[in-house]
PDB file of C-alpha atoms in Angstrom:
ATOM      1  CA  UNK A   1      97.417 -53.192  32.586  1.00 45.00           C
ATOM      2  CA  UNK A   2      96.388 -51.300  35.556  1.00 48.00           C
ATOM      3  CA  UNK A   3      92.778 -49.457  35.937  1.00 49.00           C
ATOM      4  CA  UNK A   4      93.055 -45.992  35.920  1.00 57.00           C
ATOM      5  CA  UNK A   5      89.173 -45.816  36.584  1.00 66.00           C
ATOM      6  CA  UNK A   6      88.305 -43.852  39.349  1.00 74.00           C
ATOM      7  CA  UNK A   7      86.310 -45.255  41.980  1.00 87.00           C
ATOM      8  CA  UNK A   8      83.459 -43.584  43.395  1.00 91.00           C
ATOM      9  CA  UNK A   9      80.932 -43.036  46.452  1.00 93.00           C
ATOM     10  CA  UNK A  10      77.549 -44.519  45.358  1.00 95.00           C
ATOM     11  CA  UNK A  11      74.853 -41.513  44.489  1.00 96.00           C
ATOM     12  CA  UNK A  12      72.977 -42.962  47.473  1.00 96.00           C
ATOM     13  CA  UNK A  13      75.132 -42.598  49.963  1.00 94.00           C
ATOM     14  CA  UNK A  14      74.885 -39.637  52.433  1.00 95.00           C
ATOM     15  CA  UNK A  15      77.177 -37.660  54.794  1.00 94.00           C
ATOM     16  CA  UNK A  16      75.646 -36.930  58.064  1.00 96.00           C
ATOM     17  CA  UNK A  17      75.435 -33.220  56.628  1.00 97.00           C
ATOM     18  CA  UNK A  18      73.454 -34.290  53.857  1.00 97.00           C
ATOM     19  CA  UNK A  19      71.297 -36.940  55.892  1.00 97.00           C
ATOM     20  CA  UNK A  20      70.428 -34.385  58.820  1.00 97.00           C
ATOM     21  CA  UNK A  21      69.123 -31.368  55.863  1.00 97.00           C
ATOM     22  CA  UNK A  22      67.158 -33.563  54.219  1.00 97.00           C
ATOM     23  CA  UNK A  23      65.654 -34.864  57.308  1.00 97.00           C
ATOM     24  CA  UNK A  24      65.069 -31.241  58.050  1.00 97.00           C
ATOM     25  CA  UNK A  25      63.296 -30.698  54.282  1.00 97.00           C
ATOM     26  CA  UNK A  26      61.085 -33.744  55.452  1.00 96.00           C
ATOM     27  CA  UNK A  27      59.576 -31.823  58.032  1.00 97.00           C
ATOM     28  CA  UNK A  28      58.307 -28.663  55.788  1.00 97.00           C
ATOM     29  CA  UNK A  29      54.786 -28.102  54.605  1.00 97.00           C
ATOM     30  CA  UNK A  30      54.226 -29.786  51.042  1.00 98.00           C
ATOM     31  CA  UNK A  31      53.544 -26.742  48.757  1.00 97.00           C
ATOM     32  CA  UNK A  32      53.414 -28.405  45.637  1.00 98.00           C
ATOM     33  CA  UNK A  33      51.511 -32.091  45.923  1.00 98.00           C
ATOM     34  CA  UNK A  34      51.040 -33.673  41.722  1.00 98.00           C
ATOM     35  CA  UNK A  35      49.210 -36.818  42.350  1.00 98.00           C
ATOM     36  CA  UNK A  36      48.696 -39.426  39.198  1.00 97.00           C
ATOM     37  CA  UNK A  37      48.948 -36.339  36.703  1.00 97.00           C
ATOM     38  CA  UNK A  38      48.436 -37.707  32.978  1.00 96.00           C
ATOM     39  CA  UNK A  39      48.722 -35.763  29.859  1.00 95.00           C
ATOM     40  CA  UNK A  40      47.401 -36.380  26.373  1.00 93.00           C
ATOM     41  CA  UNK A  41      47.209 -35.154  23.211  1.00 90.00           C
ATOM     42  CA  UNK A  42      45.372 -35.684  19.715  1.00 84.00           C
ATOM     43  CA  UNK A  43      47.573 -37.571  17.697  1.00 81.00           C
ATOM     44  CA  UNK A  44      46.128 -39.110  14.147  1.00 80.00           C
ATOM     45  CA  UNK A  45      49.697 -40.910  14.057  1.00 78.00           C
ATOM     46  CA  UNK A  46      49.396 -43.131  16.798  1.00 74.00           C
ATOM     47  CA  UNK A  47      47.032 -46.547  16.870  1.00 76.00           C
ATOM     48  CA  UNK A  48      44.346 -44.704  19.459  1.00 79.00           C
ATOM     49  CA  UNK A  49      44.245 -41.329  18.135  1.00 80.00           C
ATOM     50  CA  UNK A  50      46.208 -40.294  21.575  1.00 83.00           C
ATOM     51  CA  UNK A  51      49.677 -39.642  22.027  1.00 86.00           C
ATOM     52  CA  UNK A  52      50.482 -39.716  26.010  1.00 89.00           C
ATOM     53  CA  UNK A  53      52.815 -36.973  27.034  1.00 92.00           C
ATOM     54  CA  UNK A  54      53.064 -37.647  30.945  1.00 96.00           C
ATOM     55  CA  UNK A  55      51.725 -41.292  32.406  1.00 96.00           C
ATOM     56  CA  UNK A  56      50.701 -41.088  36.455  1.00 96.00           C
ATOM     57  CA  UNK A  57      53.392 -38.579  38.209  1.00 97.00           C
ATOM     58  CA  UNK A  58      53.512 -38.254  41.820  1.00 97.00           C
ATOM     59  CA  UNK A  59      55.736 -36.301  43.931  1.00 97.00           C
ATOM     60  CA  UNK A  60      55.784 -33.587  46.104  1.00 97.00           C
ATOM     61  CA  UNK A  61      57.551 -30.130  47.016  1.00 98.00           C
ATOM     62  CA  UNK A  62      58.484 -28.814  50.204  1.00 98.00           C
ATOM     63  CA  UNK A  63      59.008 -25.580  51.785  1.00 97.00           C
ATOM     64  CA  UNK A  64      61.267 -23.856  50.512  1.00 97.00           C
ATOM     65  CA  UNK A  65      63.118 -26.690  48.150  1.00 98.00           C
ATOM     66  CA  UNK A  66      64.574 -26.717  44.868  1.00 98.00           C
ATOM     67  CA  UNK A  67      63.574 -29.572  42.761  1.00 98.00           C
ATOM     68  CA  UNK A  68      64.551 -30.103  39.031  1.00 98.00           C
ATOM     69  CA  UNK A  69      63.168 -32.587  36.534  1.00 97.00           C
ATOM     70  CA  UNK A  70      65.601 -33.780  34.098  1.00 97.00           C
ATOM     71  CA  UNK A  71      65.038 -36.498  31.235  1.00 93.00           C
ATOM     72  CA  UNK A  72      65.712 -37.018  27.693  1.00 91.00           C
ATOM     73  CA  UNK A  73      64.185 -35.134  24.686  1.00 86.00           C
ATOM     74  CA  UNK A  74      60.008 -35.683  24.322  1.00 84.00           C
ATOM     75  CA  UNK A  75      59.466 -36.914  28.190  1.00 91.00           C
ATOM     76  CA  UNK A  76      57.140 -34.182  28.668  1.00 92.00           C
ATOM     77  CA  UNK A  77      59.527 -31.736  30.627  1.00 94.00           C
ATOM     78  CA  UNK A  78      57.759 -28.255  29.482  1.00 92.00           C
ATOM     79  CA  UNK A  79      54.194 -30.004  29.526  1.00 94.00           C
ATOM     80  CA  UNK A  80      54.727 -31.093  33.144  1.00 96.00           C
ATOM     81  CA  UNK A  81      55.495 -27.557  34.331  1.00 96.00           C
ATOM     82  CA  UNK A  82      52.764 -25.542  31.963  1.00 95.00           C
ATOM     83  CA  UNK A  83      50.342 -27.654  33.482  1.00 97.00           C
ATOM     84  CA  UNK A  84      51.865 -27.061  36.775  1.00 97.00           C
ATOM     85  CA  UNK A  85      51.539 -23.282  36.029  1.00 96.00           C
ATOM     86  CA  UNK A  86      47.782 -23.415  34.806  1.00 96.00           C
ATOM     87  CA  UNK A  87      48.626 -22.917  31.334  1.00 95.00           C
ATOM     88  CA  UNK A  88      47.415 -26.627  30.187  1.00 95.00           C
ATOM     89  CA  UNK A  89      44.531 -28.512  31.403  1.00 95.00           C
ATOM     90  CA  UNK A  90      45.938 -32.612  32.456  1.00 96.00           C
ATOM     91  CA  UNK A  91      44.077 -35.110  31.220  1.00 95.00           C
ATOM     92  CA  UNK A  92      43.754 -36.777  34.559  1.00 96.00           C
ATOM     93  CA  UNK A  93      45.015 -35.871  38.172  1.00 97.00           C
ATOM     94  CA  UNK A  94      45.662 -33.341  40.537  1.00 96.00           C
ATOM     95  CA  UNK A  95      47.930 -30.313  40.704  1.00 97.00           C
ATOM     96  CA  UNK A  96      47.493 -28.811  44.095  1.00 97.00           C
ATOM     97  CA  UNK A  97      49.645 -25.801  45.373  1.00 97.00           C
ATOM     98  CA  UNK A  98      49.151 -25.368  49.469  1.00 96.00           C
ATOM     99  CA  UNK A  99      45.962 -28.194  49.053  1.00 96.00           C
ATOM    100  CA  UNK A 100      44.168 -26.211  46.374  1.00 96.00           C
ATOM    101  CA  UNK A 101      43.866 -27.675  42.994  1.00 96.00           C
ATOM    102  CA  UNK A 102      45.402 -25.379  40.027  1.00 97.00           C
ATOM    103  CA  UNK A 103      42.324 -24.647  37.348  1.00 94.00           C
ATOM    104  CA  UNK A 104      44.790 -21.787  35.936  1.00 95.00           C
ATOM    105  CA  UNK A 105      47.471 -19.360  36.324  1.00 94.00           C
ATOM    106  CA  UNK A 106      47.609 -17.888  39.221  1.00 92.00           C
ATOM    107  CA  UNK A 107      49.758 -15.319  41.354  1.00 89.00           C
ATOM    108  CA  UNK A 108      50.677 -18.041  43.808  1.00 93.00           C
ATOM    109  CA  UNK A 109      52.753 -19.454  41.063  1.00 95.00           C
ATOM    110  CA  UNK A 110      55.819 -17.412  39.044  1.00 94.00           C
ATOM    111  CA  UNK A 111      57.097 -18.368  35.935  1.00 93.00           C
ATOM    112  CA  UNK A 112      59.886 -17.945  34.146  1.00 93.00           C
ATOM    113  CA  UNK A 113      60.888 -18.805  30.302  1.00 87.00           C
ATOM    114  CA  UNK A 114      63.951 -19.506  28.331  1.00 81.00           C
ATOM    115  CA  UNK A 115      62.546 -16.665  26.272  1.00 78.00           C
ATOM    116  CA  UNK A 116      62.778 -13.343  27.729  1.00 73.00           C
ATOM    117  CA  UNK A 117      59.162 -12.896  28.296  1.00 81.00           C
ATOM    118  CA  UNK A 118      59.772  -8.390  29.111  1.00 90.00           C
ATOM    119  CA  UNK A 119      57.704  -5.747  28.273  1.00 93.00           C
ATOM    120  CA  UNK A 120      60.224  -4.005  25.784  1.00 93.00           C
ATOM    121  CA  UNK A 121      58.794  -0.890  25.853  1.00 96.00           C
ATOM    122  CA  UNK A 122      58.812  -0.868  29.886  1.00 95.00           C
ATOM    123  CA  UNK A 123      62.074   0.050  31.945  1.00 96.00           C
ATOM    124  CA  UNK A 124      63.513  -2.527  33.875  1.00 96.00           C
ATOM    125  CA  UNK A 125      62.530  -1.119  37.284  1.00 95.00           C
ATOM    126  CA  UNK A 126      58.337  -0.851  35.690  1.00 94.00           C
ATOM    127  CA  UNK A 127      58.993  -4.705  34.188  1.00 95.00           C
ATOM    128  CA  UNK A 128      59.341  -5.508  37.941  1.00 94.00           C
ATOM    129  CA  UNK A 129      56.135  -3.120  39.272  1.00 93.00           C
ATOM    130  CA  UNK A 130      53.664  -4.412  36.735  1.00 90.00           C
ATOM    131  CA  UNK A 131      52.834  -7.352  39.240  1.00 86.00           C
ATOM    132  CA  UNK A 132      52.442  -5.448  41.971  1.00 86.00           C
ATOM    133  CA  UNK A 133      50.539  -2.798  40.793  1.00 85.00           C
ATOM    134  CA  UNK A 134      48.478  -4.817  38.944  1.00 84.00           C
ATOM    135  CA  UNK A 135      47.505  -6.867  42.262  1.00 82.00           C
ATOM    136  CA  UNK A 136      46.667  -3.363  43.385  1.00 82.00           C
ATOM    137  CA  UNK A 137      49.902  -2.443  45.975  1.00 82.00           C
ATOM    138  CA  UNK A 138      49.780   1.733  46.457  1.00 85.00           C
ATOM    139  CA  UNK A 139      52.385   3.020  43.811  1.00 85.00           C
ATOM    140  CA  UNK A 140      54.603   3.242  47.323  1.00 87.00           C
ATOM    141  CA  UNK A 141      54.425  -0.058  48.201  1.00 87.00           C
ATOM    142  CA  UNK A 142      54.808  -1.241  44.722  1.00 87.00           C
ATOM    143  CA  UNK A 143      58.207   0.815  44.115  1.00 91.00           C
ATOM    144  CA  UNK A 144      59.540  -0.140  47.360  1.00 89.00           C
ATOM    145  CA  UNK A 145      59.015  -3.991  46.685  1.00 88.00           C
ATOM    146  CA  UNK A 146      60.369  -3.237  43.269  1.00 90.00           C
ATOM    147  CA  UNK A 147      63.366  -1.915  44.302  1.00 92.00           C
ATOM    148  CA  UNK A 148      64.120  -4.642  46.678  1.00 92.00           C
ATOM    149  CA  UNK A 149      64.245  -7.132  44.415  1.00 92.00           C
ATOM    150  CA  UNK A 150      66.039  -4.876  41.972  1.00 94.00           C
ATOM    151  CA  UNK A 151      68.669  -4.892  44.101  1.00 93.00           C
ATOM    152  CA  UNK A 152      68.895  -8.705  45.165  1.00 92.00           C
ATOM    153  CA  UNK A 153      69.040  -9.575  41.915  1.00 92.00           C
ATOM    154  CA  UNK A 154      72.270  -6.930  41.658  1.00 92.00           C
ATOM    155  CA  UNK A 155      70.317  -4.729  39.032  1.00 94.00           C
ATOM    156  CA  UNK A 156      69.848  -1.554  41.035  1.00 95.00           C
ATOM    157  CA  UNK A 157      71.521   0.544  38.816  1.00 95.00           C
ATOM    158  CA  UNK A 158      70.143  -0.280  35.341  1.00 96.00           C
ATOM    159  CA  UNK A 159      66.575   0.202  36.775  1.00 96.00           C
ATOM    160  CA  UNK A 160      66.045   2.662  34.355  1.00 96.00           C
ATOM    161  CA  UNK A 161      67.239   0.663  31.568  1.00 96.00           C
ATOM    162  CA  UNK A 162      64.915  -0.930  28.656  1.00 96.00           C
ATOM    163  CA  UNK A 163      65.245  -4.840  27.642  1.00 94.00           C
ATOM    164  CA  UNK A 164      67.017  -4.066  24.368  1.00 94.00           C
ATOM    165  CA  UNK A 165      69.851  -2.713  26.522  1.00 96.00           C
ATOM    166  CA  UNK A 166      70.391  -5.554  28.783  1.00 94.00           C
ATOM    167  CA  UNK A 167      72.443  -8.716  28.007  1.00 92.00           C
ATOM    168  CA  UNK A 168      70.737 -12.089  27.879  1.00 90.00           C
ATOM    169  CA  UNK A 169      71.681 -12.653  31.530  1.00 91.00           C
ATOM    170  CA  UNK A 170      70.711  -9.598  33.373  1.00 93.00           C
ATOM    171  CA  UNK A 171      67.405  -9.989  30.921  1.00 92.00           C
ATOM    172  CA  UNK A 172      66.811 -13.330  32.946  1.00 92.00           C
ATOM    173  CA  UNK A 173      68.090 -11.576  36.482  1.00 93.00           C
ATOM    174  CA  UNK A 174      64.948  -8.838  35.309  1.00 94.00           C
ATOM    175  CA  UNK A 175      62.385 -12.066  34.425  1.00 93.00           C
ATOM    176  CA  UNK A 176      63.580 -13.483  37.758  1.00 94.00           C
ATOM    177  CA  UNK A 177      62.937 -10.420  39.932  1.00 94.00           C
ATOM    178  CA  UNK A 178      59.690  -9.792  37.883  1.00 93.00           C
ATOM    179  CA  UNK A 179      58.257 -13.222  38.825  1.00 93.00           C
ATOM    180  CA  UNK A 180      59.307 -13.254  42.684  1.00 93.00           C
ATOM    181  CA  UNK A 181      57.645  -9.748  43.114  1.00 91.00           C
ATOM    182  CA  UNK A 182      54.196 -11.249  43.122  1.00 89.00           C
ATOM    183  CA  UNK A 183      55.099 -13.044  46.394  1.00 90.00           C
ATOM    184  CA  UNK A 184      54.606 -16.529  44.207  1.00 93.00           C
ATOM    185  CA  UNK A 185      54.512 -19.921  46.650  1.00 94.00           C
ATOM    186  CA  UNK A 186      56.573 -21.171  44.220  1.00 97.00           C
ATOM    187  CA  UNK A 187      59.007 -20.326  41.130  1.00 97.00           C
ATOM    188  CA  UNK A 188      58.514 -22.138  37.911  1.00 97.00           C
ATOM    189  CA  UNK A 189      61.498 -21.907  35.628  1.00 96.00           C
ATOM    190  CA  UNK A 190      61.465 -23.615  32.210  1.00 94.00           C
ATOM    191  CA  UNK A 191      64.964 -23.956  31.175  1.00 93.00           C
ATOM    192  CA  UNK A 192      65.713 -20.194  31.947  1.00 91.00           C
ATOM    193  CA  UNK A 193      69.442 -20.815  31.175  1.00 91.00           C
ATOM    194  CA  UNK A 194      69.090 -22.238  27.772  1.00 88.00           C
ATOM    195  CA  UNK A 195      69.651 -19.703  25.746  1.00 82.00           C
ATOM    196  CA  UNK A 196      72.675 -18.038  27.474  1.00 88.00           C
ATOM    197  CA  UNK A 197      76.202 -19.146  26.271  1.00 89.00           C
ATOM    198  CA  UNK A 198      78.245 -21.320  29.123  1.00 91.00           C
ATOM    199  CA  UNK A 199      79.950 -18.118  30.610  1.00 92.00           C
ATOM    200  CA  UNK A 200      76.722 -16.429  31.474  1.00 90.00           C
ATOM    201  CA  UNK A 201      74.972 -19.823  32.483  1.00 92.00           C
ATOM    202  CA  UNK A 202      77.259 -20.128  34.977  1.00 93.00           C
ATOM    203  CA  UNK A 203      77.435 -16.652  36.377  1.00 92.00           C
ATOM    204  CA  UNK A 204      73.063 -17.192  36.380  1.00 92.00           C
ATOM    205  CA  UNK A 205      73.459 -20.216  38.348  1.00 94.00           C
ATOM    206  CA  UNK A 206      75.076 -18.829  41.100  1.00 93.00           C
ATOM    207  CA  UNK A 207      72.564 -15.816  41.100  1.00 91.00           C
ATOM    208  CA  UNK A 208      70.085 -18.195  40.913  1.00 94.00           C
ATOM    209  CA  UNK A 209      71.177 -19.668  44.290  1.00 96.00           C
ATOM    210  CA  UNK A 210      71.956 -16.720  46.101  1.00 93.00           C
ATOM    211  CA  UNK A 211      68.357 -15.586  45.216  1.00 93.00           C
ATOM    212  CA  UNK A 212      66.597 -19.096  46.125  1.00 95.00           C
ATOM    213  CA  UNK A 213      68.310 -18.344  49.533  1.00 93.00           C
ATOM    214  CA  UNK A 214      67.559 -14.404  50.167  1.00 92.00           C
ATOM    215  CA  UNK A 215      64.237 -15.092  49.044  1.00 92.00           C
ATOM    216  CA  UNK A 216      63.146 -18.299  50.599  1.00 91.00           C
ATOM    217  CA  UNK A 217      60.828 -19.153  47.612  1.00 94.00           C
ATOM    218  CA  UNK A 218      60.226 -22.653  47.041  1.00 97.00           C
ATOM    219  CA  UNK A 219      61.512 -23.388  43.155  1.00 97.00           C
ATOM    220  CA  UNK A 220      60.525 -26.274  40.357  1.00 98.00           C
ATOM    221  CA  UNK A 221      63.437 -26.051  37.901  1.00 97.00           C
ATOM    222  CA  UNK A 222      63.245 -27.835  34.097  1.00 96.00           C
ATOM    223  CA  UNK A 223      66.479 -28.914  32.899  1.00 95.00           C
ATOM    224  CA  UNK A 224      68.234 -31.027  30.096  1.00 92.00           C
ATOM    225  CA  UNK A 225      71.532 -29.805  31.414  1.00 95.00           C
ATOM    226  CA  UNK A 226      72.883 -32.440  34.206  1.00 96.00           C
ATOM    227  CA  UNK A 227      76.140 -30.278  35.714  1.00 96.00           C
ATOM    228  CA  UNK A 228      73.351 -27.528  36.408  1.00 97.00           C
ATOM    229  CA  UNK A 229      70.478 -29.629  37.646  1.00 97.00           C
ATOM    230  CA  UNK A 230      72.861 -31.326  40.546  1.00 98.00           C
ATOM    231  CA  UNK A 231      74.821 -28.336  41.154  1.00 98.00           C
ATOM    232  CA  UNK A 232      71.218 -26.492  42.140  1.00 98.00           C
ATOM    233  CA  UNK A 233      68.736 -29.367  43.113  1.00 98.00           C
ATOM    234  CA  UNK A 234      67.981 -30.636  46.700  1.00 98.00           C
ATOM    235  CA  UNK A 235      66.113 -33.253  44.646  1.00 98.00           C
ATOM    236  CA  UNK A 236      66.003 -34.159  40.941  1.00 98.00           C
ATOM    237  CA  UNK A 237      62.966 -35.901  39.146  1.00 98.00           C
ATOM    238  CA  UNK A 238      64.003 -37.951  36.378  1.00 97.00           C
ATOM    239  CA  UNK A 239      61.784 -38.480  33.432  1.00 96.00           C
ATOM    240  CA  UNK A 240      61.519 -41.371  30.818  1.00 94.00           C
ATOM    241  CA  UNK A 241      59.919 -40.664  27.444  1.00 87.00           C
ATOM    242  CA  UNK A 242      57.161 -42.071  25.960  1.00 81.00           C
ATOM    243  CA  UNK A 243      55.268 -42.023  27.576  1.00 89.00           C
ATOM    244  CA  UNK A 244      56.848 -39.769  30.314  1.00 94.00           C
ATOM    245  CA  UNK A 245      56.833 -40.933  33.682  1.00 95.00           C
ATOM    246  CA  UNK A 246      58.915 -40.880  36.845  1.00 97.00           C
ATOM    247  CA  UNK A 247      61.972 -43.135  36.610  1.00 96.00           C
ATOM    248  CA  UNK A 248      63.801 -41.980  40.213  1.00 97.00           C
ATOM    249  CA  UNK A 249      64.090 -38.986  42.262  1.00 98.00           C
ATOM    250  CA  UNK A 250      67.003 -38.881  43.440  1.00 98.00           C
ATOM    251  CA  UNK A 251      68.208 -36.617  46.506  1.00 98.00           C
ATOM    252  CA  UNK A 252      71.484 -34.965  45.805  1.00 98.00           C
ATOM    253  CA  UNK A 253      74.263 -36.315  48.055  1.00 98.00           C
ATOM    254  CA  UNK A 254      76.374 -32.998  47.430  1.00 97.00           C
ATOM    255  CA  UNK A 255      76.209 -30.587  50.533  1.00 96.00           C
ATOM    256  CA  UNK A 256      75.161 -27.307  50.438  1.00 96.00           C
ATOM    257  CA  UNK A 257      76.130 -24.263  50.509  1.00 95.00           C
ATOM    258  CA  UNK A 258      77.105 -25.323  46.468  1.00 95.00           C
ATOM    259  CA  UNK A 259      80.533 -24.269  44.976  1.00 93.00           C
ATOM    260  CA  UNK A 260      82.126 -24.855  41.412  1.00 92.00           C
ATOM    261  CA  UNK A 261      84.287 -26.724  42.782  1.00 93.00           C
ATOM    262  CA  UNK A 262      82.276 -29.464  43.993  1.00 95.00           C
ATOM    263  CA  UNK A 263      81.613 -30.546  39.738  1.00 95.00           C
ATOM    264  CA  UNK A 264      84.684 -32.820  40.222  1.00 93.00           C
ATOM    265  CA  UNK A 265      83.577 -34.464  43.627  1.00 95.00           C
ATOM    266  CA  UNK A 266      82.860 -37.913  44.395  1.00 95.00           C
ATOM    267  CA  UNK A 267      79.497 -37.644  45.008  1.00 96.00           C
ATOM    268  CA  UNK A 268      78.562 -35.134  42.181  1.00 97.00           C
ATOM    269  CA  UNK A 269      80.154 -37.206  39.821  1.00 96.00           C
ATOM    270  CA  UNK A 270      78.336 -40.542  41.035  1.00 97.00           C
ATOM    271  CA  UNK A 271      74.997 -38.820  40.970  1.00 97.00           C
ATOM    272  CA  UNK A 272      75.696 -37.599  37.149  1.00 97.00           C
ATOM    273  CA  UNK A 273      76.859 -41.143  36.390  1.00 96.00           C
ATOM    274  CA  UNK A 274      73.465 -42.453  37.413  1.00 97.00           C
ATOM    275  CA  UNK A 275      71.692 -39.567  35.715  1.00 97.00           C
ATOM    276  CA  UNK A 276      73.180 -40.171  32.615  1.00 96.00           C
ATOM    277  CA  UNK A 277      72.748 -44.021  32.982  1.00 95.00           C
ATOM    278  CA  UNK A 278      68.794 -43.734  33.462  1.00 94.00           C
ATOM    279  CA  UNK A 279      68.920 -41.151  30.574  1.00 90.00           C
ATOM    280  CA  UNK A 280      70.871 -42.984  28.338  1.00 83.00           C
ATOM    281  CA  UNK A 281      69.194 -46.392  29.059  1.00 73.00           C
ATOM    282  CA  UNK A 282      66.192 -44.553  27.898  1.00 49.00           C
ATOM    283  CA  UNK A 283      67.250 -42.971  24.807  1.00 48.00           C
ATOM    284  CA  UNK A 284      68.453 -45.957  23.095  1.00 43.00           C
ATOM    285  CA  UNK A 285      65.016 -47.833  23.580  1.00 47.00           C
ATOM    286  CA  UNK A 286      63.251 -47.904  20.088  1.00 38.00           C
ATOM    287  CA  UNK A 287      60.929 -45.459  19.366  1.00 42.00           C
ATOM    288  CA  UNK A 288      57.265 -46.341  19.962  1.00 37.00           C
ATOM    289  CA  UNK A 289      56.279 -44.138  17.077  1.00 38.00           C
ATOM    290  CA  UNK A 290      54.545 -40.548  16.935  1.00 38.00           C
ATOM    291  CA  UNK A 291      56.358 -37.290  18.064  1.00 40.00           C
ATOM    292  CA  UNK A 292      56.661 -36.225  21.892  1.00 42.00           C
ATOM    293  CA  UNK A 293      55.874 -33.310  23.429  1.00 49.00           C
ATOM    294  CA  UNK A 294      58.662 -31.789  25.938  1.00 60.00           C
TER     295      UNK A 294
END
């Protein structure tokens, strides 16, 4: 019988492409350092009263990078990035944008939902001004900045446009544009896509990069979608559940600039094959009891 199998590149194997822009990645400023960050919560169901949502993560984020964490159900995905964003308090640690530990939100850091977190009874082009003017830019300067990033994110013409008119996508496109406006160090995007049916995700995801590359913002990208967190990762953190904790980051072999067509290369398709075996592996442990959260 003869193997119809196809044989691929291993995921760690790099063109000289590939080999030469991450050496170049190497040599940007860390913006984002997270050194031994842990994460509990009450829990009367487990044996110590504490159920541990993230167990000692390290790694760091260049300059300009795009780095998405990826890992099953309950390994702490969301919890990793609200504490990240200021939102929760860790347990024990250090979250440190530019060398300064994060205490809270702050306007060095943008965030963006799966929910479409807009003022519905603001326009589109007044969504986008309300950081600005709220970090007190002159009403100039504000509408100016506004309508730059109106138009990279191609929504120029439905600036005067409410939410409720907008489809789930250019909703996102509005979040997106909303959150770089503040000049943020770095862009914090829980699952953005989720909610948008495969069509649209798409279309987003190659927004998404042409934005990342106009706007030179440094991006920390939550996933449970493997396709989308190769196709648009320099890097990808992979998480095991409980507790969650690093299991590999893995630098994408795929060369950049990114095209749809590279989902059926060799080295896209060896990368997913180890993401789903670290994944899998993972999922089919036994549960150590209590719920998880993501």
């Amino acid at each position: 019988m003869s193997d119809d199998r196809i044989q691929l590149p291993s995921y760690l194997d790099h063109v000289p492409e590939v080999l030469e822009y991450f050496a170049e990645i190497d040599q940007r400023k860390v913006v984002l350092s997270i050194e031994h960050l842990c994460r509990e919560f009450d829990s009367p169901d487990s044996p110590n009263g504490k159920l541990v949502a993230l167990s000692d993560i390290n790694f760091e984020v260049r300059r300009n990078e795009f780095i998405s964490v990826i890992g099953p159900s309950g390994c702490g995905k969301s919890t990793l990035i609200r504490v990240v964003a200021g939102l929760e308090e860790p347990s024990g640690g250090i979250v440190a944008v530019d060398g300064v530990p994060v205490t809270g939100p702050g306007a060095d850091r943008g965030m963006v939902f799966q929910n479409y977190t807009l003022f519905p009874w603001l326009t589109v082009r007044k969504n986008v001004l309300f950081g600005p003017k709220m970090k007190g830019l002159r009403d100039d300067k504000a509408m100016k900045a506004a309508d730059e990033w109106l138009k990279l994110v191609g929504l120029t013409d439905f600036a005067e446009l409410y939410p409720a008119q907008l489809s789930g996508g250019m909703k996102q496109r509005v979040a997106i544009a909303r959150a770089l406006a503040n000049d943020p160090r770095i862009l914090l995007m829980d699952e953005p896509f989720g909610a948008l049916d495969a069509q649209t995700r798409a279309s987003m995801q190659a927004h998404l990069l042409r934005i990342w590359a106009a706007a030179g913002v440094t991006v920390l990208f939550i996933t449970h979608d493997l396709d989308e967190a190769i196709y648009l990762s320099d890097r990808i953190v992979v998480l095991g559940a409980r507790p969650g904790r690093i299991l590999e980051v893995i630098e994408v072999p795929v060369a950049r600039p990114r095209s749809p067509e590279q989902f059926l290369s060799g080295h896209f398709l060896a990368t997913k094959k180890r993401l789903e075996e670290l994944i899998h592996r993972r999922e089919n442990t036994p549960n150590s009891g209590g719920s998880m959260h993501d």
